[in-house]
Coordinates of C-alpha atoms and ligand atoms in Angstrom, one line a residue:
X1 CA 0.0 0.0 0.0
X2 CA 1.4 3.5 -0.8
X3 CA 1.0 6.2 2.0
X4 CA -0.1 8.5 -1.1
X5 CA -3.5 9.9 0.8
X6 CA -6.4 9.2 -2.1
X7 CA -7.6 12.2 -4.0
X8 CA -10.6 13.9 -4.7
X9 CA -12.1 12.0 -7.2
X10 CA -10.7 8.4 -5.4
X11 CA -12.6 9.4 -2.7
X12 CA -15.9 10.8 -4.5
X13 CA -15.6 6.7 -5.8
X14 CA -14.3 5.3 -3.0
X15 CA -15.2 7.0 0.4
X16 CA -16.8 5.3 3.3
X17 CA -17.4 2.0 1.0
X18 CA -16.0 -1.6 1.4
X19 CA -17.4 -4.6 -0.7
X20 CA -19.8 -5.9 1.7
X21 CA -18.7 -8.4 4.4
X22 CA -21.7 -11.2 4.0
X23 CA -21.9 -11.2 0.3
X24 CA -19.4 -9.9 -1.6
X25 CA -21.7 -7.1 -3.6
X26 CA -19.3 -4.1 -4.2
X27 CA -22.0 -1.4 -4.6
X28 CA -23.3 -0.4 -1.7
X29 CA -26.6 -2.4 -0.8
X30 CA -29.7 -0.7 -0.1
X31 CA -29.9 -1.8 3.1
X32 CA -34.1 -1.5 3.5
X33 CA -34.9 -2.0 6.9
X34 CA -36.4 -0.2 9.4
X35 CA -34.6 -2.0 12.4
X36 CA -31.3 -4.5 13.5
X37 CA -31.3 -7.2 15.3
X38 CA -29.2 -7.0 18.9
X39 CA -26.8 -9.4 19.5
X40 CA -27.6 -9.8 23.0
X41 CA -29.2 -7.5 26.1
X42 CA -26.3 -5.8 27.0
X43 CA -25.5 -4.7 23.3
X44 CA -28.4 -3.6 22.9
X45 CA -28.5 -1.4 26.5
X46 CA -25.2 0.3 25.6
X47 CA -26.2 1.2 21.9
X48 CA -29.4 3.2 23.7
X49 CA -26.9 5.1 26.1
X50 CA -24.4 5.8 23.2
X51 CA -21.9 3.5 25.1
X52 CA -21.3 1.6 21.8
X53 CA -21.7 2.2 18.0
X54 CA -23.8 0.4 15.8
X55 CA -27.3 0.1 14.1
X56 CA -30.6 0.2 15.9
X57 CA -33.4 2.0 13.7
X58 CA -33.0 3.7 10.0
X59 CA -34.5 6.8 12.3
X60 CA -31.2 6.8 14.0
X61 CA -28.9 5.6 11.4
X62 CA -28.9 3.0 8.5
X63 CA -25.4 1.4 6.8
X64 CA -26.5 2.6 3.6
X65 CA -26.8 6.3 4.6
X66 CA -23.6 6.1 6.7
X67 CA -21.9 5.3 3.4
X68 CA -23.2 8.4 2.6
X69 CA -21.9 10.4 5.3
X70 CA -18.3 9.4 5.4
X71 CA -18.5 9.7 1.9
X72 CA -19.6 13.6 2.0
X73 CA -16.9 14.1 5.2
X74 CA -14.2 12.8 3.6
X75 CA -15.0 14.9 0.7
X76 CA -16.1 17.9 2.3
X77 CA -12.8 17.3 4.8
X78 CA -15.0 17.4 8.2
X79 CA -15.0 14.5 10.9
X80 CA -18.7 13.5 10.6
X81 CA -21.5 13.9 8.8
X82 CA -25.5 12.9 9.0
X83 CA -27.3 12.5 6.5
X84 CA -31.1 13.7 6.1
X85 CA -34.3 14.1 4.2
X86 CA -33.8 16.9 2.5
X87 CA -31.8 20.3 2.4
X88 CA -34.7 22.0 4.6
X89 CA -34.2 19.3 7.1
X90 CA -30.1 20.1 7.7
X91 CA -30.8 23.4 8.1
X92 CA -33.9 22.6 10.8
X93 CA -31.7 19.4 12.6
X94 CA -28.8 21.8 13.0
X95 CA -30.3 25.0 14.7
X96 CA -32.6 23.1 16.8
X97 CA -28.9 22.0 18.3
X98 CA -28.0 26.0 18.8
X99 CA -31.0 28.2 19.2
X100 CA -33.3 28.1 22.3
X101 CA -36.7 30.3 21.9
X102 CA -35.9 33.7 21.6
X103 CA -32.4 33.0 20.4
X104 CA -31.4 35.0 17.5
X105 CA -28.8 34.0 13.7
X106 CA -27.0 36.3 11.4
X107 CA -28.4 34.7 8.0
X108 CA -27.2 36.4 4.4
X109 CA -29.7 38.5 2.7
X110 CA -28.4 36.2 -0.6
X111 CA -30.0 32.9 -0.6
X112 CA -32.2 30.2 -1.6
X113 CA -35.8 31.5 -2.1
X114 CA -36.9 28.7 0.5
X115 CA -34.1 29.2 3.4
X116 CA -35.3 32.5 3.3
X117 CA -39.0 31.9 4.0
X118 CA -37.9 28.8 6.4
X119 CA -36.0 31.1 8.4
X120 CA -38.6 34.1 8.4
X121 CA -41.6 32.5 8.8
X122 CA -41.5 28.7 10.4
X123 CA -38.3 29.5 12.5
X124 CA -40.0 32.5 13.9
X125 CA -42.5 29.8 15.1
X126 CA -39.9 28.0 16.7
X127 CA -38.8 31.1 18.5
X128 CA -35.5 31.3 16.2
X129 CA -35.3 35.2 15.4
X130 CA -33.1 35.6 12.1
X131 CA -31.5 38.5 11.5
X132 CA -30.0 39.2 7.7
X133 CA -26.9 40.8 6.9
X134 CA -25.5 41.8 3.8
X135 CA -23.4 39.3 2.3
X136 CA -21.0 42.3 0.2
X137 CA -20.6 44.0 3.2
X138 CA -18.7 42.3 5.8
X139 CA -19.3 45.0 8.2
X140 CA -23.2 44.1 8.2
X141 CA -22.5 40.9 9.6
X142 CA -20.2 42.4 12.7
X143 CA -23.3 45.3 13.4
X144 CA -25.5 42.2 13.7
X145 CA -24.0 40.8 16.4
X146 CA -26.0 40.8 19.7
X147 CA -25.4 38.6 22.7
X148 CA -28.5 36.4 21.7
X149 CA -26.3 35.3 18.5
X150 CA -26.0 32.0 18.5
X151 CA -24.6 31.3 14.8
X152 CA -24.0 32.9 11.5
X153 CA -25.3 31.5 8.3
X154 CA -24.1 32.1 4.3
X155 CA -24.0 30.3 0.9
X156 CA -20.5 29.4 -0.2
X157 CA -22.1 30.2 -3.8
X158 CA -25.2 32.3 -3.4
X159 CA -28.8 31.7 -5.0
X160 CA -30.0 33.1 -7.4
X161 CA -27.0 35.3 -8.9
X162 CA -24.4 32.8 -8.3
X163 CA -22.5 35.3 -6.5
X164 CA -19.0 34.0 -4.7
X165 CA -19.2 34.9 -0.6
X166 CA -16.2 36.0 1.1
X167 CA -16.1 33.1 3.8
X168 CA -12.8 33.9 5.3
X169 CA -13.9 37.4 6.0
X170 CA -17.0 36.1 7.2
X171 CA -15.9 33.0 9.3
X172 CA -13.4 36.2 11.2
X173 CA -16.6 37.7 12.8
X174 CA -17.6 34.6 13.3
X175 CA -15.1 33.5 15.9
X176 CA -14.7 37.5 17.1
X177 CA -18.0 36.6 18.4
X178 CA -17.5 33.0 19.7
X179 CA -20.4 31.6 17.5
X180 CA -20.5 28.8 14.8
X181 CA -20.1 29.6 10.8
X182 CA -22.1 27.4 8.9
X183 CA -22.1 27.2 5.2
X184 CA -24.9 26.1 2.7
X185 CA -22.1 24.6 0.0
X186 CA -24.7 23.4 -2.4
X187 CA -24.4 25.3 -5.5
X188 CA -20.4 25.2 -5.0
X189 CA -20.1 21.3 -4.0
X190 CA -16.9 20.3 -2.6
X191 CA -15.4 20.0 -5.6
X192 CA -15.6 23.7 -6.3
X193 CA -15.3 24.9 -2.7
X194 CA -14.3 23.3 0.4
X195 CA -15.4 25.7 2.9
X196 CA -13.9 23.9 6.1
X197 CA -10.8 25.1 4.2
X198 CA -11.6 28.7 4.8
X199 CA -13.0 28.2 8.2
X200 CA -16.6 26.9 8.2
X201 CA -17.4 25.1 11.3
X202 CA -20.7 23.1 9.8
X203 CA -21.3 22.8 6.1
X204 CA -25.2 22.0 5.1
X205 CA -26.1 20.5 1.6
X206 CA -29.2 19.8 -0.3
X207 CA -28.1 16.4 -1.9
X208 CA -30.9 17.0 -4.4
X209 CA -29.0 19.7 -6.3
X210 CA -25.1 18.7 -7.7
X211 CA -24.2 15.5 -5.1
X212 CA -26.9 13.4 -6.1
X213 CA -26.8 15.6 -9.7
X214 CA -29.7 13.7 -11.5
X215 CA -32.7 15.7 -10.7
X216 CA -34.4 12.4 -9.2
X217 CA -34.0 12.2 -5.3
X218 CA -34.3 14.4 -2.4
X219 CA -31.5 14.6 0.6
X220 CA -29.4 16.7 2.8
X221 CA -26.3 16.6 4.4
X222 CA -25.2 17.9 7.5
X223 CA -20.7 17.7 8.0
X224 CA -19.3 18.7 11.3
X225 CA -16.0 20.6 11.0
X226 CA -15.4 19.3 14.4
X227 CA -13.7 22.9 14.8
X228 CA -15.7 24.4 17.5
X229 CA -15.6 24.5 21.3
X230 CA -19.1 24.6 22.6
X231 CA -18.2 24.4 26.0
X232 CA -17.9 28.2 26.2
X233 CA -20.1 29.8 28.8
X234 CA -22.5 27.5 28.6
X235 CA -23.4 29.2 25.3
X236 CA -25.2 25.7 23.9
X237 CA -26.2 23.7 26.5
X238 CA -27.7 20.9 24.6
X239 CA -23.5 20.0 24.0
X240 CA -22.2 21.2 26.9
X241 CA -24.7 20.4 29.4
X242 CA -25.7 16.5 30.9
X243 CA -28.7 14.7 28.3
X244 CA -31.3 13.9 30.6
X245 CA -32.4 11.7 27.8
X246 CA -28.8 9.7 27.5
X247 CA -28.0 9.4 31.8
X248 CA -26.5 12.8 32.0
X249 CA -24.0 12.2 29.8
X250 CA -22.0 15.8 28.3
X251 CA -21.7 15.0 24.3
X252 CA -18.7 17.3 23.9
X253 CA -17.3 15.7 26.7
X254 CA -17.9 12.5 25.5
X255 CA -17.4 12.6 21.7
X256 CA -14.8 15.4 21.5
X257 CA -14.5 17.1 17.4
X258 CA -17.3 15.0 16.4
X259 CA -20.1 15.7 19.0
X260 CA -22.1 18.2 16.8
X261 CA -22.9 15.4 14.2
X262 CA -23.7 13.1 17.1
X263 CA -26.2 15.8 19.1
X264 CA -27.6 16.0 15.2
X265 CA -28.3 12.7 15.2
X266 CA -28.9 11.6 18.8
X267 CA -30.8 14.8 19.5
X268 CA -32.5 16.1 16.7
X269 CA -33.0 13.5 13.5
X270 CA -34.4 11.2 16.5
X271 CA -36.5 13.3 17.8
X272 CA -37.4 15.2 14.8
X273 CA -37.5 12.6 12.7
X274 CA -36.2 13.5 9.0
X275 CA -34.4 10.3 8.0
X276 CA -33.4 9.8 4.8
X277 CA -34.4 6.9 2.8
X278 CA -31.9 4.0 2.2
X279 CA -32.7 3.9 -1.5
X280 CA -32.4 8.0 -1.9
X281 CA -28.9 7.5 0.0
X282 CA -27.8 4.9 -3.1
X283 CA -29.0 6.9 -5.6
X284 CA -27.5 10.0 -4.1
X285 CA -24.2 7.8 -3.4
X286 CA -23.8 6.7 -7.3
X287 CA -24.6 10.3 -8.1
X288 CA -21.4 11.6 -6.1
X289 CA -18.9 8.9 -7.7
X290 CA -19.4 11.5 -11.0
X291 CA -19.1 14.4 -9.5
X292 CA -15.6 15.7 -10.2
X293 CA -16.3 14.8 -13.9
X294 CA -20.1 16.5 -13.6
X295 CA -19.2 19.6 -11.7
X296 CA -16.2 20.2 -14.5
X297 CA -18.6 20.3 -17.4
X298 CA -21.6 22.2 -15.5
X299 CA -18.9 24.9 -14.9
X300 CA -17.3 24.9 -17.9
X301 CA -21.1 25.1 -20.0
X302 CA -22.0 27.7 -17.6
X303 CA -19.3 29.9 -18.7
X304 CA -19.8 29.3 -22.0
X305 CA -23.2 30.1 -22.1
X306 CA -22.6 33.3 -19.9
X307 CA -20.5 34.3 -22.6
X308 CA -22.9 33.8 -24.9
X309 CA -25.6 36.0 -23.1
X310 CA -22.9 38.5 -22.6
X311 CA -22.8 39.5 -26.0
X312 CA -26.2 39.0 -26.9
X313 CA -28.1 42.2 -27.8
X314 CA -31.8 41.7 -26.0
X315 CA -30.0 41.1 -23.0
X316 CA -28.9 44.0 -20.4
X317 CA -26.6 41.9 -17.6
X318 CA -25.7 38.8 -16.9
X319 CA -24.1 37.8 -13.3
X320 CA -21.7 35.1 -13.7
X321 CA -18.9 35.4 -11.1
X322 CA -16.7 33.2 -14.2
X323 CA -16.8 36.4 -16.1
X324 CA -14.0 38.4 -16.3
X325 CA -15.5 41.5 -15.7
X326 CA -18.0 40.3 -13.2
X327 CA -18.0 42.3 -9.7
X328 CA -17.4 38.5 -7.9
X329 CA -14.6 37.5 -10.4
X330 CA -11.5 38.1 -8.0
X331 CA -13.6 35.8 -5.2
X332 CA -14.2 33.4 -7.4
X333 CA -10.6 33.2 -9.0
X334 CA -9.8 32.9 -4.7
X335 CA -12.7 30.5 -3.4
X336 CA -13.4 28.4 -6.9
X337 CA -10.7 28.4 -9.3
X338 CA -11.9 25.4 -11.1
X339 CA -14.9 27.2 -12.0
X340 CA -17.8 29.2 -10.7
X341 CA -20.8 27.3 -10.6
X342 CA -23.6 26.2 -13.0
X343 CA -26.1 28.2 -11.4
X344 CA -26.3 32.2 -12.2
X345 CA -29.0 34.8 -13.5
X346 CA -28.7 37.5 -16.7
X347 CA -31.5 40.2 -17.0
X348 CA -33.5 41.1 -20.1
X349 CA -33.7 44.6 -21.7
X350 CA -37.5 43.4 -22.3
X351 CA -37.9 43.2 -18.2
X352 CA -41.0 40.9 -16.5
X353 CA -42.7 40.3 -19.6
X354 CA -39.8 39.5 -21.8
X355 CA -38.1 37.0 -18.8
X356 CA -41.4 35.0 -19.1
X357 CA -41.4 35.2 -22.4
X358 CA -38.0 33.5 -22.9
X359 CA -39.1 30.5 -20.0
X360 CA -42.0 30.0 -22.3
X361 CA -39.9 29.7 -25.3
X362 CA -37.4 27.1 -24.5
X363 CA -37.2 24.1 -25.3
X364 CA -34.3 22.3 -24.5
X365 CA -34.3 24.3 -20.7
X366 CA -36.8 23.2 -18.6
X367 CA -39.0 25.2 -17.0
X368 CA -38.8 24.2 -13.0
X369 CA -38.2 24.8 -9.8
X370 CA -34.7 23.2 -9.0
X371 CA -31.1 23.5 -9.9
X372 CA -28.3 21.0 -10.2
X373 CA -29.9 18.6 -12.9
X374 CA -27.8 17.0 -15.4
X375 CA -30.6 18.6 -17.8
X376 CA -30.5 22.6 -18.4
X377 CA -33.1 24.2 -16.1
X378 CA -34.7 27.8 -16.1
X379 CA -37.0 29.8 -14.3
X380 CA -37.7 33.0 -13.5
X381 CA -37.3 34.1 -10.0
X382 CA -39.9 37.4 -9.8
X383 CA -43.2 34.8 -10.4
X384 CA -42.0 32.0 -8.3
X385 CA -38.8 30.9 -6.5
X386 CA -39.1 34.4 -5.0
X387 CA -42.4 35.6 -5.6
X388 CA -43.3 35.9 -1.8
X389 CA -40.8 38.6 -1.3
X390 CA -41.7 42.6 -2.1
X391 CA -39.7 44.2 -5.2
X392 CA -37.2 46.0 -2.5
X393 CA -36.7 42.5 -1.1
X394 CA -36.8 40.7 -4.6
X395 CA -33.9 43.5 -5.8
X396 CA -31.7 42.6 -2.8
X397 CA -31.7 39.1 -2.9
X398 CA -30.9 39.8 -6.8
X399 CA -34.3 38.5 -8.3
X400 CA -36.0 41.6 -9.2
X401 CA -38.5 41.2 -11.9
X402 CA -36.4 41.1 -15.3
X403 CA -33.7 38.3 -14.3
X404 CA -34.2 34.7 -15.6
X405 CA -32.1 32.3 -13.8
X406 CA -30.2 29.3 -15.7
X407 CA -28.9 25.9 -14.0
X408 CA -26.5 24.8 -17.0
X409 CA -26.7 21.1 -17.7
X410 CA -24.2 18.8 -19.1
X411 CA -25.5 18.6 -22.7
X412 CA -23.6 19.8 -25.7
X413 CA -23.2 23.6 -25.0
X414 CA -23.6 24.2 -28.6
X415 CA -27.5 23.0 -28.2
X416 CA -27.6 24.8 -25.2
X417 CA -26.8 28.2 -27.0
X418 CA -28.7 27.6 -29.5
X419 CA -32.0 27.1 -28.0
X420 CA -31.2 30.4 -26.1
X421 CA -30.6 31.8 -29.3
X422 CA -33.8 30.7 -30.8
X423 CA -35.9 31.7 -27.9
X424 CA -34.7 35.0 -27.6
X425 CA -35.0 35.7 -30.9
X426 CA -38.5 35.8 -30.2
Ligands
PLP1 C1 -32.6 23.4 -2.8 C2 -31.8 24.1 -1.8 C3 -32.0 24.0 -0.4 C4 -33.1 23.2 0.2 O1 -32.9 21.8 -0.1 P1 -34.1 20.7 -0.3 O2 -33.3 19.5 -0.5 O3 -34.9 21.2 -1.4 O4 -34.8 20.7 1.0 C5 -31.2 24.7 0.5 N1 -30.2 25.5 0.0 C6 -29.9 25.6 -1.3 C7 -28.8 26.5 -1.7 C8 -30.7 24.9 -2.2 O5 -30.4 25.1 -3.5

């Protein structure tokens, strides 16, 4: 064996998988059962007090998803990682570990249309107060802070401009005022961006979007930096303090750079109870083994494409941080230098009528409300995604009414140029 540690695309392959001990198979089964059979009482007593490690309930844990999770940890460089039901369901799992009622986070103004009405309307419910900061001006973040913050939360890539954040900057105020830094890394993927790198203490994922990168099955991700110390003045309590619900036991105490992954799963996909399916984890799981190869011809499309728009006359701006002469280009060229993203908006001279105009007239684009297909997708933001926000609030989070959005695909991007060509040629 060579000491050589494996590289990125070894371990989007190889990570977290072994052919499997009782039969050989060297996929990973779908292992599709709800529950595991104890080998004796005393196994199965120290399993429920987290004395030992192993399988009880696919609520809990299930050896298909936690093929899945080393998988995404190894590739996202973190120590753990738990794997959920969907994007919305990482971001739920991992406040409910930091925020009491009445508890306040610093969330950027730029993101996906639906972490922005989950954090303004069914957190508030929750008692989770979120308070947005501008993502271009680092300073916004640093007036936000109160001594009710409890964590700060950006997109490594942001929706719906595909503009490149500044996580070093931001991850600084971040430890200035002793709270967490987690990073919605979806639209980048760790191929693009490893935000652990730039110092990220948790990274969430939607596994729908590039990881699973086949437009067919829901999934998040939630990968624990192992970083932080959340013993500090009793700051978060439910990883400091003694679990009622475990014997009093501390997890930070007890499980050291990994405990946030384990208070995710011990604490809030048990109780909560998003677990991902077994068979969405194998499809998600064969989805990663291409993603080096994927993510390099989404970019590379994009920026074709971009280019394409750039010079097109019916067409105002685009905002592609890949473009030379984008406001983002010197982030990107820092944070993604293999490319910035498949995922980025252009606006139309024609404004709201002529963006739905365009959706209406493509054909090899689909019209729909995702991003991070192997197919070309479109949609304007204004009448959907975003539609729930005033204009102020759509122009802020950068979908006021005459920008189309674009997830490039993987097709020939000659096709994809020419059905933009066709459609906007009216
Ligand atoms: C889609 C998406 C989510 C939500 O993920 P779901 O899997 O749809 O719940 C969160 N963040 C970003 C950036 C997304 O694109």
């Amino acid at each position: 064996m060579s000491d050589r540690l494996p590289g990125f695309s070894t371990l989007a392959v190889h990570a977290g998988a072994q052919p499997d001990p009782t039969t050989g198979a060297r996929a990973t089964p779908i292992y599709q059962t709800t529950s595991f059979v104890f080998n004796d009482a005393d196994h199965a007593a120290s399993l429920f007090g987290l004395q030992a490690f192993g399988n009880i309930y696919t609520r809990i844990g299930n050896p298909t998803n936690a093929v899945l999770e080393e998988r995404v940890a190894a590739l996202e460089g973190g120590t753990a990682a738990l794997a959920v039901a969907s994007g919305h369901a990482a971001q739920v799992v991992v406040l409910q570990q930091l925020l009491q009622p009445g508890d306040e986070f610093i969330a950027a103004r730029k993101l996906y249309g639906g972490s922005i009405n989950q954090f303004t309307h069914a957190f508030k419910s929750f008692g989770w107060n979120v308070v947005w900061a501008d993502p271009d001006d680092i300073a916004s973040f640093e007036r936000a802070v109160t001594p009710r913050t409890k964590a700060i939360f950006i997109e490594s890539i942001a929706n719906p401009a595909g503009s490149i954040t500044d996580i070093e900057a931001i991850s600084t105020v971040a430890r200035k005022a002793g709270v967490p830094l987690i990073v919605d890394n979806t639209l980048a993927s760790p191929y693009l961006i490893r935000p652990i790198d730039h110092g990220a203490d948790i990274v969430v994922h939607s596994l729908t979007k590039f990881l699973g990168g086949h437009g067919n099955s829901l999934g998040g991700i939630i990968v624990d930096a192992g970083t932080f110390d959340w013993s500090t003045g009793g700051k978060y309590p439910m990883l400091s303090e003694p679990r009622p619900e475990y014997h009093g036991i501390r997890l930070q105490e007890t499980f050291g750079n990994f405990a946030f992954a384990i208070a995710c799963r011990v604490l809030g996909l048990r109780d909560l109870g998003p677990a991902l399916s077994p068979f969405n984890a194998f499809m998600i799981l064969t989805g990663i083994e291409t993603l080096p190869l994927r993510m390099q011809k989404h970019c590379d499309n994009a920026k074709a494409v971009a280019e394409f728009l750039a010079g097109h006359p019916a067409v105002a701006s685009v905002s592609y941080a890949g473009l030379p002469s984008d406001k983002y280009n010197q982030l990107a060229r820092k944070y993604a230098p293999k490319g910035a993203g498949a995922v980025f908006t252009f606006s139309l001279k024609g404004g709201y009528d002529a963006g739905v105009s365009l959706v209406s007239k493509l054909q090899l684009f689909s019209h729909l409300a995702n991003v991070g297909d192997t197919r070309s997708l479109v949609i304007h933001p204004a009448s959907t995604t975003h539609s729930q926000l005033d204009d102020a609030a759509k122009i802020k989070s950068g979908a006021g009414p005459d920008v189309v959005r674009l997830s490039v695909g993987i097709e020939d991007k000659e096709d994809l140029i020419a059905d933009l060509e066709q459609a906007l040629a009216g």
